[in-house]
XYZ file of N, CA and C in Angstrom:
459
model
N 21.486 -158.517 7.533
C 20.557 -159.549 7.995
C 21.121 -160.231 9.236
N 20.231 -160.753 10.066
C 20.661 -161.490 11.247
C 21.251 -162.829 10.787
N 22.279 -163.257 11.469
C 22.914 -164.527 11.156
C 23.455 -165.159 12.415
N 24.111 -166.300 12.275
C 24.669 -166.998 13.440
C 25.609 -166.079 14.221
N 26.363 -165.245 13.497
C 27.294 -164.318 14.150
C 26.567 -163.384 15.127
N 25.303 -163.082 14.864
C 24.531 -162.183 15.733
C 24.369 -162.772 17.131
N 24.111 -164.075 17.212
C 23.980 -164.728 18.510
C 25.340 -164.857 19.182
N 26.371 -165.129 18.384
C 27.727 -165.239 18.934
C 28.145 -163.900 19.534
N 27.912 -162.796 18.796
C 28.268 -161.456 19.292
C 27.482 -161.102 20.553
N 26.215 -161.525 20.609
C 25.372 -161.236 21.780
C 25.670 -162.190 22.932
N 26.511 -163.204 22.672
C 26.894 -164.205 23.667
C 25.669 -164.920 24.249
N 24.757 -165.330 23.353
C 23.589 -166.098 23.758
C 23.512 -167.374 22.924
N 22.971 -168.419 23.509
C 22.840 -169.701 22.804
C 21.592 -169.740 21.929
N 20.553 -169.022 22.360
C 19.331 -168.944 21.576
C 18.619 -167.648 21.913
N 17.662 -167.286 21.053
C 16.953 -166.032 21.223
C 15.513 -166.225 20.747
N 14.566 -165.812 21.569
C 13.166 -165.860 21.166
C 12.784 -164.475 20.674
N 12.242 -164.433 19.462
C 11.887 -163.173 18.822
C 10.516 -163.310 18.176
N 9.893 -162.177 17.925
C 8.581 -162.168 17.291
C 8.717 -161.703 15.850
N 8.051 -162.413 14.978
C 8.043 -162.052 13.564
C 7.064 -160.896 13.385
N 7.517 -159.837 12.734
C 6.641 -158.713 12.407
C 5.861 -159.038 11.132
N 6.589 -159.449 10.099
C 5.975 -159.853 8.833
C 6.973 -160.686 8.054
N 6.470 -161.483 7.119
C 7.317 -162.282 6.239
C 6.903 -161.954 4.812
N 7.897 -161.596 4.002
C 7.621 -161.274 2.596
C 8.699 -161.879 1.710
N 8.354 -162.018 0.445
C 9.319 -162.461 -0.554
C 9.923 -161.199 -1.155
N 11.253 -161.104 -1.148
C 11.893 -159.894 -1.657
C 13.237 -160.201 -2.309
N 13.726 -159.255 -3.088
C 15.017 -159.380 -3.754
C 16.130 -159.122 -2.742
N 17.089 -160.039 -2.691
C 18.237 -159.908 -1.797
C 19.499 -160.039 -2.635
N 20.442 -159.125 -2.406
C 21.708 -159.172 -3.139
C 22.644 -160.139 -2.428
N 23.075 -161.176 -3.142
C 23.968 -162.170 -2.576
C 25.401 -161.689 -2.517
N 26.263 -162.494 -1.888
C 27.676 -162.121 -1.765
C 28.355 -162.049 -3.127
N 27.766 -162.706 -4.135
C 28.317 -162.653 -5.488
C 27.808 -161.439 -6.269
N 26.968 -160.609 -5.620
C 26.461 -159.399 -6.258
C 25.178 -159.587 -7.049
N 24.726 -160.824 -7.175
C 23.495 -161.074 -7.939
C 22.280 -160.999 -7.023
N 21.174 -160.528 -7.596
C 19.910 -160.483 -6.846
C 19.240 -161.839 -6.892
N 18.635 -162.196 -5.774
C 17.938 -163.478 -5.662
C 16.638 -163.247 -4.900
N 15.575 -163.922 -5.309
C 14.293 -163.835 -4.612
C 14.369 -164.709 -3.354
N 14.160 -164.112 -2.183
C 14.252 -164.845 -0.913
C 13.030 -164.563 -0.052
N 12.738 -165.487 0.842
C 11.706 -165.282 1.847
C 12.411 -164.651 3.053
N 11.939 -163.476 3.447
C 12.597 -162.724 4.516
C 11.609 -162.454 5.643
N 12.016 -162.835 6.852
C 11.219 -162.546 8.049
C 11.728 -161.239 8.645
N 10.853 -160.249 8.718
C 11.185 -159.003 9.392
C 10.803 -159.204 10.855
N 11.781 -158.985 11.737
C 11.641 -159.337 13.150
C 11.535 -158.090 14.015
N 10.782 -158.183 15.084
C 10.652 -157.060 16.009
C 11.939 -156.929 16.821
N 12.568 -155.758 16.738
C 13.758 -155.479 17.521
C 15.040 -156.109 17.011
N 15.020 -156.728 15.835
C 16.211 -157.372 15.266
C 16.286 -157.063 13.781
N 17.441 -157.370 13.200
C 17.578 -157.280 11.750
C 16.701 -158.359 11.115
N 16.341 -158.203 9.845
C 15.562 -159.250 9.171
C 16.363 -160.550 9.053
N 15.653 -161.662 8.895
C 16.283 -162.981 8.757
C 15.844 -163.607 7.437
N 16.809 -163.992 6.634
C 16.495 -164.718 5.404
C 16.136 -166.144 5.807
N 14.961 -166.598 5.386
C 14.491 -167.930 5.759
C 14.791 -168.920 4.642
N 15.565 -169.942 4.966
C 15.795 -171.004 3.993
C 14.623 -171.985 4.045
N 14.660 -172.988 3.182
C 13.567 -173.954 3.090
C 13.351 -174.666 4.432
N 14.439 -175.062 5.093
C 14.340 -175.764 6.376
C 13.606 -174.926 7.409
N 14.008 -173.659 7.558
C 13.380 -172.798 8.554
C 11.925 -172.479 8.186
N 11.631 -172.335 6.897
C 10.234 -172.123 6.475
C 9.371 -173.324 6.857
N 9.886 -174.533 6.635
C 9.130 -175.742 6.971
C 8.856 -175.816 8.469
N 9.829 -175.418 9.270
C 9.650 -175.470 10.727
C 8.561 -174.496 11.171
N 8.607 -173.252 10.676
C 7.568 -172.280 11.044
C 6.208 -172.783 10.585
N 6.154 -173.282 9.369
C 4.907 -173.797 8.815
C 4.330 -174.906 9.690
N 5.208 -175.780 10.175
C 4.766 -176.909 10.996
C 4.314 -176.462 12.396
N 5.111 -175.618 13.068
C 4.747 -175.266 14.452
C 3.505 -174.381 14.518
N 3.241 -173.612 13.448
C 2.054 -172.763 13.459
C 0.954 -173.270 12.530
N 1.148 -174.451 11.993
C 0.136 -175.165 11.221
C -0.440 -174.338 10.060
N 0.446 -173.610 9.369
C 0.024 -172.890 8.167
C 1.219 -172.712 7.229
N 1.031 -173.036 5.959
C 2.109 -172.846 4.990
C 2.159 -171.413 4.438
N 1.219 -170.572 4.828
C 1.115 -169.232 4.265
C 1.965 -168.233 5.043
N 2.986 -167.680 4.379
C 3.895 -166.752 5.059
C 3.165 -165.515 5.568
N 2.041 -165.181 4.957
C 1.255 -164.028 5.404
C 0.670 -164.255 6.801
N 0.561 -165.510 7.220
C 0.005 -165.842 8.536
C 1.062 -165.847 9.647
N 2.321 -165.680 9.293
C 3.393 -165.826 10.280
C 3.667 -164.560 11.091
N 3.149 -163.410 10.660
C 3.332 -162.171 11.412
C 2.736 -162.301 12.805
N 3.440 -161.777 13.803
C 2.971 -161.847 15.185
C 3.317 -163.140 15.901
N 3.891 -164.097 15.187
C 4.254 -165.392 15.787
C 5.670 -165.307 16.364
N 5.877 -165.978 17.480
C 7.190 -166.019 18.129
C 7.944 -167.261 17.673
N 9.252 -167.097 17.489
C 10.142 -168.215 17.149
C 11.389 -168.132 18.025
N 12.020 -169.269 18.225
C 13.290 -169.301 18.943
C 14.361 -169.734 17.957
N 15.374 -168.874 17.799
C 16.474 -169.191 16.891
C 17.691 -169.629 17.697
N 18.499 -170.473 17.083
C 19.725 -170.959 17.720
C 20.740 -171.254 16.619
N 21.966 -171.521 17.024
C 23.029 -171.832 16.067
C 23.186 -173.344 15.965
N 23.221 -173.832 14.723
C 23.453 -175.254 14.470
C 24.626 -175.379 13.514
N 25.363 -176.448 13.649
C 26.442 -176.762 12.694
C 25.812 -177.519 11.536
N 26.011 -177.038 10.307
C 25.441 -177.683 9.129
C 26.523 -177.864 8.067
N 26.359 -178.896 7.253
C 27.232 -179.079 6.106
C 26.726 -178.205 4.976
N 27.569 -177.295 4.526
C 27.196 -176.432 3.409
C 28.434 -176.166 2.561
N 28.268 -176.335 1.287
C 29.362 -176.069 0.353
C 30.614 -176.861 0.702
N 30.412 -178.084 1.182
C 31.532 -178.969 1.464
C 32.249 -178.730 2.768
N 31.710 -177.880 3.608
C 32.356 -177.651 4.912
C 31.302 -177.463 6.003
N 31.751 -177.615 7.252
C 30.875 -177.451 8.410
C 30.796 -175.962 8.754
N 29.564 -175.433 8.799
C 29.379 -174.000 9.044
C 28.324 -173.778 10.120
N 28.374 -172.588 10.745
C 27.333 -172.182 11.683
C 26.155 -171.645 10.879
N 24.945 -172.031 11.259
C 23.739 -171.541 10.595
C 22.658 -171.275 11.628
N 21.784 -170.315 11.336
C 20.642 -170.064 12.211
C 19.555 -171.077 11.918
N 19.032 -171.665 12.951
C 17.920 -172.597 12.823
C 16.827 -172.162 13.792
N 15.627 -172.637 13.522
C 14.477 -172.332 14.365
C 14.095 -173.595 15.121
N 13.906 -173.449 16.425
C 13.493 -174.603 17.237
C 12.135 -175.095 16.730
N 11.956 -176.419 16.649
C 10.719 -176.972 16.083
C 9.539 -177.028 17.058
N 9.442 -176.030 17.931
C 8.296 -175.939 18.841
C 8.033 -174.473 19.136
N 6.803 -174.177 19.485
C 6.441 -172.809 19.832
C 7.158 -172.425 21.119
N 7.731 -171.231 21.165
C 8.344 -170.800 22.426
C 7.263 -170.429 23.427
N 7.626 -170.491 24.696
C 6.659 -170.045 25.701
C 6.482 -168.550 25.506
N 5.282 -168.095 25.614
C 5.009 -166.684 25.347
C 4.504 -165.995 26.604
N 5.445 -165.652 27.461
C 5.105 -164.883 28.655
C 5.172 -163.406 28.278
N 4.287 -162.586 28.822
C 4.353 -161.153 28.523
C 5.562 -160.513 29.203
N 6.030 -159.422 28.621
C 7.144 -158.659 29.184
C 6.593 -157.754 30.287
N 7.200 -157.787 31.471
C 6.792 -156.913 32.567
C 7.621 -155.639 32.479
N 6.937 -154.527 32.231
C 7.604 -153.236 32.032
C 7.080 -152.235 33.063
N 7.915 -151.245 33.427
C 7.471 -150.244 34.420
C 6.192 -149.501 34.032
N 5.902 -149.397 32.747
C 4.694 -148.678 32.333
C 3.494 -149.604 32.095
N 3.650 -150.907 32.404
C 2.540 -151.833 32.185
C 1.591 -151.832 33.388
N 0.373 -152.286 33.151
C -0.660 -152.303 34.197
C -0.262 -153.171 35.388
N 0.456 -154.251 35.152
C 0.781 -155.208 36.214
C 2.018 -154.822 37.031
N 2.740 -153.779 36.616
C 3.979 -153.397 37.297
C 3.729 -153.056 38.772
N 2.765 -152.182 39.043
C 2.493 -151.782 40.440
C 2.048 -152.966 41.286
N 1.282 -153.883 40.679
C 0.878 -155.100 41.398
C 2.111 -155.917 41.780
N 3.067 -156.011 40.855
C 4.292 -156.779 41.113
C 5.129 -156.112 42.210
N 5.212 -154.778 42.183
C 5.956 -154.040 43.221
C 5.343 -154.315 44.591
N 4.013 -154.195 44.688
C 3.318 -154.426 45.969
C 3.494 -155.872 46.439
N 3.335 -156.819 45.520
C 3.447 -158.232 45.884
C 4.855 -158.562 46.379
N 5.848 -157.991 45.723
C 7.241 -158.241 46.116
C 7.560 -157.554 47.444
N 7.040 -156.345 47.625
C 7.313 -155.575 48.855
C 6.639 -156.196 50.071
N 5.413 -156.664 49.887
C 4.637 -157.160 51.021
C 4.781 -158.664 51.235
N 5.443 -159.352 50.307
C 5.597 -160.790 50.421
C 4.263 -161.494 50.322
N 4.198 -162.768 50.293
C 5.314 -163.698 50.220
C 5.778 -163.985 48.791
N 5.432 -163.129 47.817
C 5.816 -163.350 46.424
C 7.301 -163.064 46.243
N 7.977 -163.961 45.501
C 9.404 -163.801 45.230
C 9.614 -163.395 43.771
N 10.803 -162.909 43.486
C 11.143 -162.547 42.113
C 11.036 -163.772 41.198
N 11.417 -164.928 41.693
C 11.339 -166.157 40.891
C 9.891 -166.465 40.504
N 8.965 -166.232 41.430
C 7.552 -166.457 41.125
C 7.050 -165.469 40.069
N 7.488 -164.233 40.165
C 7.110 -163.230 39.156
C 7.653 -163.638 37.792
N 8.885 -164.140 37.764
C 9.517 -164.505 36.489
C 8.930 -165.778 35.873
N 8.137 -166.532 36.643
C 7.458 -167.679 36.026
C 6.272 -167.212 35.184
N 5.761 -166.006 35.473
C 4.609 -165.476 34.735
C 4.979 -164.404 33.723
N 6.145 -163.750 33.904
C 6.534 -162.626 33.057
C 7.997 -162.729 32.643
N 8.293 -162.213 31.451
C 9.682 -161.972 31.060
C 10.075 -160.644 31.680
N 11.308 -160.569 32.145
C 11.773 -159.378 32.841
C 13.229 -159.155 32.487
N 13.562 -157.999 31.918
C 14.961 -157.703 31.596
C 15.737 -157.526 32.901
N 17.056 -157.651 32.827
C 17.890 -157.504 34.025
C 17.726 -156.106 34.613
N 17.642 -155.102 33.750
C 17.479 -153.721 34.199
C 16.140 -153.534 34.915
N 15.067 -154.081 34.340
C 13.752 -153.943 34.974
C 13.651 -154.763 36.252
N 14.387 -155.871 36.316
C 14.406 -156.659 37.551
C 15.005 -155.824 38.686
N 16.105 -155.119 38.401
C 16.723 -154.255 39.422
C 15.784 -153.114 39.819
N 15.120 -152.522 38.839
C 14.167 -151.447 39.116
C 13.032 -151.952 39.998
N 12.537 -153.136 39.682
C 11.450 -153.735 40.465
C 11.898 -153.970 41.912
N 13.102 -154.525 42.076
C 13.649 -154.728 43.426
C 13.767 -153.403 44.166
N 14.299 -152.371 43.475
C 14.478 -151.056 44.113
C 13.139 -150.495 44.554
N 12.135 -150.543 43.680
C 10.829 -149.983 44.024
C 10.153 -150.779 45.133
N 10.291 -152.076 45.105
C 9.699 -152.922 46.145
C 10.394 -152.679 47.485
N 11.705 -152.494 47.455
C 12.463 -152.225 48.674
C 12.084 -150.893 49.284
N 11.936 -149.886 48.457
C 11.533 -148.552 48.923
C 10.128 -148.587 49.507
N 9.260 -149.380 48.894
C 7.869 -149.481 49.343
C 7.793 -150.235 50.685
N 8.622 -151.275 50.828
C 8.559 -152.071 52.065
C 9.180 -151.350 53.244
N 10.026 -150.332 52.983
C 10.655 -149.613 54.085
C 9.817 -148.416 54.534
N 8.697 -148.141 53.799
C 7.826 -147.013 54.165
C 6.840 -147.411 55.231
C-alpha cells in the first residue's frame, strides 16, 4: 500500500492522484490479523488505506459520504506528523480542498500539435501552456524539441 514513505522515496512534498475506486476489503495487518478497511485504489499508484480522518476529508470536499461516488475524483496527498501509539509518526493525509484539475498534455492528445505550433510561432510561452495543462518533464522537452524543429523550417 502507498504510505508516507512513498512520497519520501519519490522526493516530493505532495502528490495529486485520481481515485479509480474505493471499496471495503480485508487487509492483513502487521500483526498478521485481517481487518476490514476502506481502500482507495488509485490510478498509477499502489492502493491507499483510508483512515477515518482521510475518509471525512474526501466526503467533505466532494460533498458525498458514499465511497462508491469517490471513483474518478482527484485528491492531493501529503505527509503530516501525527501522534500515534504514543509517538510522533509520518502519516499520509489528504488536503482538505479539491486539487486543480488541469488535463495532461501528451504527444498523442488532440491539443499537442496546437501547442507545438503556438510555441514555435510565438508569442505563447511554455509557462502559458503549463497554466492550462499538466506536462511531465519528458513531454516538456519533447514539446520544446518539436517546436524548435518547426520554427527552424
